[in-house]
Backbone as ProteinMPNN parsed JSONL, in Angstrom:
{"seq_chain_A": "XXXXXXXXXXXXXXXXXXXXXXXXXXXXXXXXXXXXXXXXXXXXXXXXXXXXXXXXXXXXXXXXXXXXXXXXXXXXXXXXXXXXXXXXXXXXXXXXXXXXXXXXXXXXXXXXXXXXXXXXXXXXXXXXXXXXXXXXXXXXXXXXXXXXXXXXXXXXXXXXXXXXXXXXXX", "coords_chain_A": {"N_chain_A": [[81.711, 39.566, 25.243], [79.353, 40.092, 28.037], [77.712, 37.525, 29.815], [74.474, 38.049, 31.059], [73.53, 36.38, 33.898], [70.796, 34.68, 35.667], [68.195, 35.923, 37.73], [67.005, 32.761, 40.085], [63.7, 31.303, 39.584], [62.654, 29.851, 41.743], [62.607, 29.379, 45.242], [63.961, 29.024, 48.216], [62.48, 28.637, 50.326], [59.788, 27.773, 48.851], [61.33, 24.914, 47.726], [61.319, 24.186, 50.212], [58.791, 22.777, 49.824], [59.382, 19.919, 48.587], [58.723, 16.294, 48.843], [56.663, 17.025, 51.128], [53.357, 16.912, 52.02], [50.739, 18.306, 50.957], [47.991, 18.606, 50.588], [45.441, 16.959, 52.107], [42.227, 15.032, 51.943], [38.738, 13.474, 52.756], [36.804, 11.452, 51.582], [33.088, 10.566, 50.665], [31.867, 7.706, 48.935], [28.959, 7.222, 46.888], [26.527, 5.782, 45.731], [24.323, 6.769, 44.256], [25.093, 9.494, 43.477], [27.556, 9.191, 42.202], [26.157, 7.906, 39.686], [24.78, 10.031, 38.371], [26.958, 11.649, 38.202], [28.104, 9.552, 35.568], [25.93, 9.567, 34.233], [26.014, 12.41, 33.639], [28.447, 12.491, 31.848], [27.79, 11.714, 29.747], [28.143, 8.542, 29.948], [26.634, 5.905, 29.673], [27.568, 3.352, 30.757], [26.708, 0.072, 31.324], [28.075, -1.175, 33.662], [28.008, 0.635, 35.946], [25.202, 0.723, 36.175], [23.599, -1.448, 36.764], [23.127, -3.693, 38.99], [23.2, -6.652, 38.727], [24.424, -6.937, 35.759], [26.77, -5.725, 36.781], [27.841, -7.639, 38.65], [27.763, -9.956, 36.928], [30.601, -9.694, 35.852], [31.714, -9.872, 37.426], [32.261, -8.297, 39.982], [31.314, -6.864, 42.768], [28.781, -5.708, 42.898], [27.452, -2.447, 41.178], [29.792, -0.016, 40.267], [31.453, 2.701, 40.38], [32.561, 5.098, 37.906], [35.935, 4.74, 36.748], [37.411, 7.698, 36.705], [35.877, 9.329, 38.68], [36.718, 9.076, 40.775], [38.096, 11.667, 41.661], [36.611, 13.183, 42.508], [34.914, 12.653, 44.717], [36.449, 13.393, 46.646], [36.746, 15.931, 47.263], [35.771, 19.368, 47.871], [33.221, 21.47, 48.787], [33.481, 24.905, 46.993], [32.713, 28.324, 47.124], [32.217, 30.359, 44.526], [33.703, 33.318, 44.53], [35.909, 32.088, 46.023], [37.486, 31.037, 44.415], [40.652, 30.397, 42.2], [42.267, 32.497, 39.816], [42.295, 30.561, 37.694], [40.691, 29.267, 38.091], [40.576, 27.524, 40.034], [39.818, 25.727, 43.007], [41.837, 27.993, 46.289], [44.196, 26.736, 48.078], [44.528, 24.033, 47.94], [46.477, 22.84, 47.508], [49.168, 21.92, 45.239], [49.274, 24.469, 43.966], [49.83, 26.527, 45.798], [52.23, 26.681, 46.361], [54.539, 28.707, 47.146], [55.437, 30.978, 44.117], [56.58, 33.814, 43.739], [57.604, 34.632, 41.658], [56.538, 33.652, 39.616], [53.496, 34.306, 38.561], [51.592, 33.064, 36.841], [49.614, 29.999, 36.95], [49.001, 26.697, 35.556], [47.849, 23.881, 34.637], [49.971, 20.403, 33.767], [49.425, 17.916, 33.318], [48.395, 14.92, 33.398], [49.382, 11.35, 35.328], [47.481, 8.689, 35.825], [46.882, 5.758, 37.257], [44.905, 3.163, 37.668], [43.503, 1.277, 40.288], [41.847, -0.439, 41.893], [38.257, -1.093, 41.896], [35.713, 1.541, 42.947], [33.134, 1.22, 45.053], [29.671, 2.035, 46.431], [29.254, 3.512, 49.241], [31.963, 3.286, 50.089], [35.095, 4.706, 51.705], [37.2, 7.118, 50.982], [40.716, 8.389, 51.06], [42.378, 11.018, 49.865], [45.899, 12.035, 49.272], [47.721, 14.53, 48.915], [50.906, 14.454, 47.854], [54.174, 16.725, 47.046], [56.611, 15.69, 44.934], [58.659, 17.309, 43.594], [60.17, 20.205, 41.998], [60.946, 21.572, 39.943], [62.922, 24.334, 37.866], [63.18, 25.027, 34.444], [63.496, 25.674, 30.792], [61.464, 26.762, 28.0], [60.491, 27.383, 24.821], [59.533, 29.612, 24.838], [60.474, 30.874, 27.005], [61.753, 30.681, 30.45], [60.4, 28.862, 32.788], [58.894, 27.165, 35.967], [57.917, 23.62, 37.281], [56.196, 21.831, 38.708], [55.822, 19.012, 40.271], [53.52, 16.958, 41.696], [52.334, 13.634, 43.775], [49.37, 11.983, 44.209], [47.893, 9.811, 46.194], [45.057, 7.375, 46.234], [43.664, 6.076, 48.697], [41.443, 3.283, 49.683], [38.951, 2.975, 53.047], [39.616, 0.232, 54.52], [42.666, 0.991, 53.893], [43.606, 0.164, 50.928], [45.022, 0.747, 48.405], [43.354, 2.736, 45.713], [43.956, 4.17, 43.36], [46.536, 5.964, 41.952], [47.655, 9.551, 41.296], [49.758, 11.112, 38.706], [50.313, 14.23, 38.885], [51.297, 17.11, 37.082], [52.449, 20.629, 37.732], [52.564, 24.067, 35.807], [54.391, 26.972, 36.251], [54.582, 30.038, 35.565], [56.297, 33.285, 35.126]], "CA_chain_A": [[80.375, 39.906, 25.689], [79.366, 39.396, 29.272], [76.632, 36.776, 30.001], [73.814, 38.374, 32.485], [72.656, 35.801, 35.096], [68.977, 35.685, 35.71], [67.719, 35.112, 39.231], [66.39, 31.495, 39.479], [62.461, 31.183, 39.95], [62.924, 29.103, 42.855], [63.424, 30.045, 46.192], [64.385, 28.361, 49.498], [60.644, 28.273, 50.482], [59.479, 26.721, 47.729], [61.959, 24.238, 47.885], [60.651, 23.352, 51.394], [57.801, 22.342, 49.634], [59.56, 18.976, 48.162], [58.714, 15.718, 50.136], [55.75, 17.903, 51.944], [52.055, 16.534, 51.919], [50.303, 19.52, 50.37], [46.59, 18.413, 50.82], [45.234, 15.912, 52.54], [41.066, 15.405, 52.207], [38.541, 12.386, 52.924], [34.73, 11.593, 50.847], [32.413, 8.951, 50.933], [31.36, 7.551, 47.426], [27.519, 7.329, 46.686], [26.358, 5.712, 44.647], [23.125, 8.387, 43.069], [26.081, 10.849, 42.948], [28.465, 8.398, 40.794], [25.138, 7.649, 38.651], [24.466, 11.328, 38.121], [28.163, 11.845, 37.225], [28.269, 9.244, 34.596], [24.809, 10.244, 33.269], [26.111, 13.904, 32.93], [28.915, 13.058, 31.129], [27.596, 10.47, 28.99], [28.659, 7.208, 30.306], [25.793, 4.889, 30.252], [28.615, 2.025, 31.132], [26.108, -0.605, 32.805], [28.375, -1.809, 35.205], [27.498, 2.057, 36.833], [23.754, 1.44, 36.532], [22.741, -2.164, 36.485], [24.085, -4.317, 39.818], [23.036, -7.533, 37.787], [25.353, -6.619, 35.039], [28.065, -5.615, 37.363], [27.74, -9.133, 39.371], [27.773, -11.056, 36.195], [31.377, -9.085, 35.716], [33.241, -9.973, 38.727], [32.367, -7.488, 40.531], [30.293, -7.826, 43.979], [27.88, -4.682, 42.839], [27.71, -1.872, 40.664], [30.525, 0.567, 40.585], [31.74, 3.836, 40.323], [33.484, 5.152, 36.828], [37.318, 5.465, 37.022], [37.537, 9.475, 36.824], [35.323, 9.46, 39.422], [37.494, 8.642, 42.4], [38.863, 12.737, 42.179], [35.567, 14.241, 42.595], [34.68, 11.919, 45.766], [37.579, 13.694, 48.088], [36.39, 17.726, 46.868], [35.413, 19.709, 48.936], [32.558, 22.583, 47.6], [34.381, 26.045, 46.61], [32.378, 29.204, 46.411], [32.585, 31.16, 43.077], [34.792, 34.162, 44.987], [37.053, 31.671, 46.905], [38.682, 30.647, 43.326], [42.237, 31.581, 41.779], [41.586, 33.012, 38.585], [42.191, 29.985, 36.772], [39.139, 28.59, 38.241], [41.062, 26.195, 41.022], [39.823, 26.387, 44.709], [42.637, 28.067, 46.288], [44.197, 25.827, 49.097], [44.311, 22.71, 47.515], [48.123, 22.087, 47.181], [50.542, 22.452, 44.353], [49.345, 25.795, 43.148], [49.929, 27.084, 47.035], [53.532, 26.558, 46.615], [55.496, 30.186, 46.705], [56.396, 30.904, 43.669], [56.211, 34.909, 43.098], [57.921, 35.377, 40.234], [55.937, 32.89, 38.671], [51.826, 33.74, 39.607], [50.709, 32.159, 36.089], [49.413, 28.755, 36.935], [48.292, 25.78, 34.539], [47.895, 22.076, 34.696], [50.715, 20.63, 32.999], [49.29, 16.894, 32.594], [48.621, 13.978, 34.622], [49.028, 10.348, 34.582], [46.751, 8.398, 36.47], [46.856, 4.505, 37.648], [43.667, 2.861, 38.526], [44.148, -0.517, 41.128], [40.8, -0.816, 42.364], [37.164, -0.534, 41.978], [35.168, 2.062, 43.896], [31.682, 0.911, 45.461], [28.952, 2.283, 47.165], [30.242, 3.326, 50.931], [33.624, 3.251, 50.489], [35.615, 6.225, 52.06], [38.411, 7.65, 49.946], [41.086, 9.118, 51.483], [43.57, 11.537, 49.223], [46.798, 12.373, 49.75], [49.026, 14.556, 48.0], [53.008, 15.248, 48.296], [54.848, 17.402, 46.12], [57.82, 15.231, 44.349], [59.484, 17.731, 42.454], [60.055, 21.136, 41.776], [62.428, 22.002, 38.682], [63.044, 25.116, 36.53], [63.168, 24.564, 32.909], [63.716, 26.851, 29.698], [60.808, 26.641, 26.886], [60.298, 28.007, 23.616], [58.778, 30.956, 25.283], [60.779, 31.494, 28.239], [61.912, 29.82, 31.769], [59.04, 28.065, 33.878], [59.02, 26.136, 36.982], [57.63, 22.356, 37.089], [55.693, 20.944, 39.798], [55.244, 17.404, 40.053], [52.695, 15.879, 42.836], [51.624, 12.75, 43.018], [48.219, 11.968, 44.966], [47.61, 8.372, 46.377], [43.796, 7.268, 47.134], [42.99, 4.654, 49.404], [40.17, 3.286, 50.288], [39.275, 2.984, 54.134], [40.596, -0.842, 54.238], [43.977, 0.92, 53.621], [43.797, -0.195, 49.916], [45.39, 1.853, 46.97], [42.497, 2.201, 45.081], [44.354, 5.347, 42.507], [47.526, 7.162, 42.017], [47.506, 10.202, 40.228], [51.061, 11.754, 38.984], [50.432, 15.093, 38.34], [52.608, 18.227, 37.212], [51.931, 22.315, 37.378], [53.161, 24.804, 35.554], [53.925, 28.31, 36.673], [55.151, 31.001, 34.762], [56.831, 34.477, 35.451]], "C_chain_A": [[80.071, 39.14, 26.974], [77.976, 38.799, 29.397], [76.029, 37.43, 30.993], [73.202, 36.931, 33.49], [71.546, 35.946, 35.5], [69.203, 34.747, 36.875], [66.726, 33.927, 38.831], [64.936, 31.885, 40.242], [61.741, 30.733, 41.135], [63.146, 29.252, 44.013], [63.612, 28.813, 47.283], [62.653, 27.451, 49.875], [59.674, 27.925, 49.649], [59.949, 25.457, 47.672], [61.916, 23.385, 48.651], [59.473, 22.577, 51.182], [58.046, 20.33, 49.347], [59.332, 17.807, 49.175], [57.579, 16.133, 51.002], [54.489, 16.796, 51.272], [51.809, 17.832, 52.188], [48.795, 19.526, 50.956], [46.154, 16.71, 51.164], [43.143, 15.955, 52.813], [40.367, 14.081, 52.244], [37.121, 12.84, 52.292], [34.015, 10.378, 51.226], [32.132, 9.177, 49.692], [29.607, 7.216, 47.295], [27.078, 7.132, 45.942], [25.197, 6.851, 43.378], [24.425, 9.316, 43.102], [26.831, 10.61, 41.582], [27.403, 8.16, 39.539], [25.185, 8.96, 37.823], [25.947, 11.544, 37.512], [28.518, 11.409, 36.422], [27.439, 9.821, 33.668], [25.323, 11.871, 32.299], [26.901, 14.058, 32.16], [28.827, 12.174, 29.899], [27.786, 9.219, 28.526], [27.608, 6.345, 30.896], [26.029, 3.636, 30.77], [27.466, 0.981, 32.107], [26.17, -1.228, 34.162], [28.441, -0.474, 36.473], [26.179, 1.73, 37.255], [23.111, -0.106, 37.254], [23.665, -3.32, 37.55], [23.999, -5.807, 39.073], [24.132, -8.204, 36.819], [27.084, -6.739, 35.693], [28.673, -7.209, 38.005], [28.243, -9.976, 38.295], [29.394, -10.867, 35.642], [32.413, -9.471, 36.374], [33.255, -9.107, 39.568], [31.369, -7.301, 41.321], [29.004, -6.683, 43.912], [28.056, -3.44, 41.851], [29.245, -0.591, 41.014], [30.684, 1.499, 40.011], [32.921, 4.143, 38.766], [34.623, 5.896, 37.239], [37.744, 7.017, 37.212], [36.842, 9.447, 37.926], [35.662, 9.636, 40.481], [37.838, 10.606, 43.057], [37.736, 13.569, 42.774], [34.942, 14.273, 44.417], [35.365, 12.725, 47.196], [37.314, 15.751, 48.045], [35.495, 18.281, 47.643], [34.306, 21.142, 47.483], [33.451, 24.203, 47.881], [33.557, 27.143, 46.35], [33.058, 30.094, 45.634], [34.232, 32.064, 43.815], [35.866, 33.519, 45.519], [38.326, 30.936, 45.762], [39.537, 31.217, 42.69], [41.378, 31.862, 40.757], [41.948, 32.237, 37.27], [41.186, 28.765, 36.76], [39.387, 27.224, 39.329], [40.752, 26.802, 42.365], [41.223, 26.505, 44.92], [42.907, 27.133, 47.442], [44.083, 24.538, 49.073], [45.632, 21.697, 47.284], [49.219, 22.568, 46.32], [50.811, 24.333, 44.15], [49.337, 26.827, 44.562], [51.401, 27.401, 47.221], [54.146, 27.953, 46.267], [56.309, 30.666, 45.554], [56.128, 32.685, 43.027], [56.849, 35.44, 42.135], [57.292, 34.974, 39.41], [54.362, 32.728, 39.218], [50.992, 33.244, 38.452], [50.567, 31.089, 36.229], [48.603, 27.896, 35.854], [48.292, 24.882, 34.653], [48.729, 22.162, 33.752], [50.701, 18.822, 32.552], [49.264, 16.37, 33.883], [48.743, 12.422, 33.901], [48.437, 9.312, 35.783], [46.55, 6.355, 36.176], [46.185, 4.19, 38.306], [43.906, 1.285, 39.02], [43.04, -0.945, 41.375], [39.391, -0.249, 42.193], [36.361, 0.16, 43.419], [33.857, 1.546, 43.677], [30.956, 2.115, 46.394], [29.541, 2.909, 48.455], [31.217, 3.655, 50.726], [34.442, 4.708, 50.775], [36.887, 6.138, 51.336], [39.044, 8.587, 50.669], [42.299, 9.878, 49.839], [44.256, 12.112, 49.856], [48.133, 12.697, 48.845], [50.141, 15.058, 48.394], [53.689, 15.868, 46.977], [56.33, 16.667, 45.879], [58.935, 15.83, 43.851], [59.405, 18.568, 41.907], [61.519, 21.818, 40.861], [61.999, 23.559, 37.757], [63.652, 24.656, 35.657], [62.715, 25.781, 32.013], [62.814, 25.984, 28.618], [61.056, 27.691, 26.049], [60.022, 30.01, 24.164], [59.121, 31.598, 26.883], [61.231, 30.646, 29.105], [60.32, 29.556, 32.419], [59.718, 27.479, 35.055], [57.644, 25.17, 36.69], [57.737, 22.333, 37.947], [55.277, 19.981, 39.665], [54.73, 17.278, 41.326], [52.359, 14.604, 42.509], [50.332, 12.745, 44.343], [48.005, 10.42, 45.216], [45.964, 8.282, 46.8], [43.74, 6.206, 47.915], [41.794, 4.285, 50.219], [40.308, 2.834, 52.551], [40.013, 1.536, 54.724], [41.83, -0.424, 54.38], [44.556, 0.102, 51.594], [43.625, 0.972, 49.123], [44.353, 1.74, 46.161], [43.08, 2.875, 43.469], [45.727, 6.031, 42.834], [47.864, 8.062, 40.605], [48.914, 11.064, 40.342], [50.429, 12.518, 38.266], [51.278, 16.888, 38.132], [51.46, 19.525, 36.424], [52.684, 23.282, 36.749], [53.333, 26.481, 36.0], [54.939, 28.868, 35.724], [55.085, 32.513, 35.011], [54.978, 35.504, 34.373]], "O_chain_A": [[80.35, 37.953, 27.144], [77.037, 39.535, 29.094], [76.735, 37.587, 31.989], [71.972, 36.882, 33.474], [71.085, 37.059, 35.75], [69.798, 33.693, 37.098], [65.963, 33.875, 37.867], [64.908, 32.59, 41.251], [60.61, 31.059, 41.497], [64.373, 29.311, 44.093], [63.326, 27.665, 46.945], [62.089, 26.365, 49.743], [58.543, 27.83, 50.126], [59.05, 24.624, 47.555], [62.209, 22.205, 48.456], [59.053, 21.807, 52.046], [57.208, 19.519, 49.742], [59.646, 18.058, 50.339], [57.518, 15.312, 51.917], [54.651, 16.064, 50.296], [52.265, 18.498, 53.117], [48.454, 20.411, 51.741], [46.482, 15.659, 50.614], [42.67, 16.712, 53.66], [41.109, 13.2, 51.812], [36.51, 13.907, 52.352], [34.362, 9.444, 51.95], [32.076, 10.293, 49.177], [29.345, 6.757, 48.407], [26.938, 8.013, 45.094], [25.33, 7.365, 42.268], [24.304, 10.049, 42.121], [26.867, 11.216, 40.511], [27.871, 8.238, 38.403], [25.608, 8.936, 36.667], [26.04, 11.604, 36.286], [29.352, 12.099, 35.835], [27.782, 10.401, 32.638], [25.169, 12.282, 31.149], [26.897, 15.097, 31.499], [29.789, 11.986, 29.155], [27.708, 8.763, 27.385], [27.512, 6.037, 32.084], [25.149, 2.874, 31.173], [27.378, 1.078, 33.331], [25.425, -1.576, 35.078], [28.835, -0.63, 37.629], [25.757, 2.143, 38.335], [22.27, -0.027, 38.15], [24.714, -3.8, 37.122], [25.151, -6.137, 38.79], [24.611, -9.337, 36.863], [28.076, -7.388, 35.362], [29.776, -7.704, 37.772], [29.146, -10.757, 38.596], [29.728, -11.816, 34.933], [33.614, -9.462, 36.104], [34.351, -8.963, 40.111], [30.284, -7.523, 40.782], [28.208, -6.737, 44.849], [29.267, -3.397, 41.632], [29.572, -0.471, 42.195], [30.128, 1.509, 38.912], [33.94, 3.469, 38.62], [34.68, 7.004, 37.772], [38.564, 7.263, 38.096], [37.781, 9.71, 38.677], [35.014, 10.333, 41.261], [37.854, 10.945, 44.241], [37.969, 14.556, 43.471], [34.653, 15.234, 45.129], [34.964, 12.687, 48.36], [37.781, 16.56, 48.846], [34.498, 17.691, 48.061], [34.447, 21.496, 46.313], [33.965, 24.465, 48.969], [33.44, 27.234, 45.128], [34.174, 30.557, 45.868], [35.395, 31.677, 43.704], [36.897, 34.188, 45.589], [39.457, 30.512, 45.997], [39.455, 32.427, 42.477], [40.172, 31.627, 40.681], [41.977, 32.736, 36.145], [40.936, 27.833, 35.995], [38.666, 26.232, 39.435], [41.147, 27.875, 42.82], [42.014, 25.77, 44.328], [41.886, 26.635, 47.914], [43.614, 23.886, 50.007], [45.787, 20.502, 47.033], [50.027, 23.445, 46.624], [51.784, 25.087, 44.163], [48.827, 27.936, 44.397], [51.799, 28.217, 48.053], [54.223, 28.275, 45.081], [57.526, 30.821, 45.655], [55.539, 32.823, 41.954], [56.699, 36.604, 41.764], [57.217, 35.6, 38.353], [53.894, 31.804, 39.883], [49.821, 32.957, 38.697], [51.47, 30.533, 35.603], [47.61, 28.393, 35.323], [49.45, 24.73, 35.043], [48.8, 23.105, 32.965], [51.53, 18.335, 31.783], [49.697, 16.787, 34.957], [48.476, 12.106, 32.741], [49.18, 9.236, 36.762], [46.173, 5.828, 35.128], [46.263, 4.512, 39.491], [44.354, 0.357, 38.347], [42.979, -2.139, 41.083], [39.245, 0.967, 42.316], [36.328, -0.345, 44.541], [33.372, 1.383, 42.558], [31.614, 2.978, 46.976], [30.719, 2.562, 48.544], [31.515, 4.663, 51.366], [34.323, 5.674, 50.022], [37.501, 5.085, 51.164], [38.412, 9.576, 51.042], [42.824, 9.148, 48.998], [43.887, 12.73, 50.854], [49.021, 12.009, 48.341], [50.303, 15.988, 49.184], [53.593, 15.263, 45.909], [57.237, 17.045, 46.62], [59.998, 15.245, 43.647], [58.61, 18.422, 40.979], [62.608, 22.31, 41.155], [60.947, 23.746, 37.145], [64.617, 23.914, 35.838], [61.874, 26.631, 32.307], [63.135, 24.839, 28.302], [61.671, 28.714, 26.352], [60.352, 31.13, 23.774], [58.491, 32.355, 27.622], [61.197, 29.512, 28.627], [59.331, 30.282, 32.317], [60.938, 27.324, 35.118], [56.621, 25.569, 36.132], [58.787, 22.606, 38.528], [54.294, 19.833, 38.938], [55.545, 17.505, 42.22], [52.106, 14.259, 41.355], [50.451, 13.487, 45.318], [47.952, 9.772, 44.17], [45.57, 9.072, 47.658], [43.828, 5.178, 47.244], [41.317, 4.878, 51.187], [41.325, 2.539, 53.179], [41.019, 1.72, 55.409], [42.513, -1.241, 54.998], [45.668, -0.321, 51.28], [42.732, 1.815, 49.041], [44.217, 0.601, 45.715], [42.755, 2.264, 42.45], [45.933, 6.585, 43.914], [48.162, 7.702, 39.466], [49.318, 11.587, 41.381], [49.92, 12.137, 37.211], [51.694, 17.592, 39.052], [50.583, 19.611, 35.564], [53.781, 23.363, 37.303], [52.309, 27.162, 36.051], [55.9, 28.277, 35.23], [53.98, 33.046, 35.11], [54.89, 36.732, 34.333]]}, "name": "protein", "num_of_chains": 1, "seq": "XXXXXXXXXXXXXXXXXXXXXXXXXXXXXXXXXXXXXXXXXXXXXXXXXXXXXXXXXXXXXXXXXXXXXXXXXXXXXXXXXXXXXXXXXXXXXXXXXXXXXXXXXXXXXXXXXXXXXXXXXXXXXXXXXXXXXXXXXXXXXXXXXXXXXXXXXXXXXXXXXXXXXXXXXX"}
């Protein structure tokens, strides 16, 4: 019995993607914004609300909650300008060519926090695509995108690095 060969998922131009800086975007942090974003998701944490608190902490003023840092560098997206899994398009990984594969999904992240965000501080992100593998699941072949995203504040200090991987599927 003769084995068929399946074309790989992968192409050349995709491939070019590895090594690449995908998206590159800059925010300022604020603090009434960071307030409002803990409030909404129910993080009364006082070293967010109460500079007092934060001071008595080690820390030269209130600060911004860890998740927070990704929201800071986002740019706004009207409704129509999103894929249809609800991601502005133009943002990086999920830009990468892969037409055999136009189902996209987050496929996990893991995220290393170095520094506290304050008030002021400009956040730059910066992501590069690490790593682009096909792989056989339960339910078929996929391709695996790994990015990772570095933040730093304007200083030049790492404040975040987020490793995260996409899935696409035929």
């Amino acid at each position: 019995m003769t084995q068929v060969q399946e074309e790989p998922l992968i192409g050349d131009d995709a491939r070019a993607f590895i090594g690449k800086v995908t998206h590159e975007n800059s925010g300022i942090v604020v603090k009434k914004e960071f307030q409002r974003w803990a409030a909404a998701v129910k993080d009364r944490n006082p070293l967010y609300f109460d500079a007092d608190y934060a001071r008595a902490a080690g820390y030269r003023d209130v600060i911004a909650p860890p998740l927070y840092f990704q929201y800071v560098v986002l740019g706004v997206a009207d409704l129509d300008k999103l894929r249809p899994d609800g991601i502005p398009g133009g943002t990086g990984s999920g830009d990468i060519p892969l037409p055999k594969c136009p189902r996209r999904m987050a496929g996990g992240e893991d995220i290393t926090f170095y520094e506290p965000l304050y008030d002021g501080d400009v956040i730059t992100a910066v992501r590069t695509v690490t790593d682009i593998q096909e792989k056989k699941g339960r339910s078929g072949s996929f391709v695996l995108v790994t990015s990772t995203t570095t933040y730093t504040r304007q200083d030049g200090t790492v404040v975040a690095v987020n490793k995260a991987s996409m899935i696409a599927r035929p």
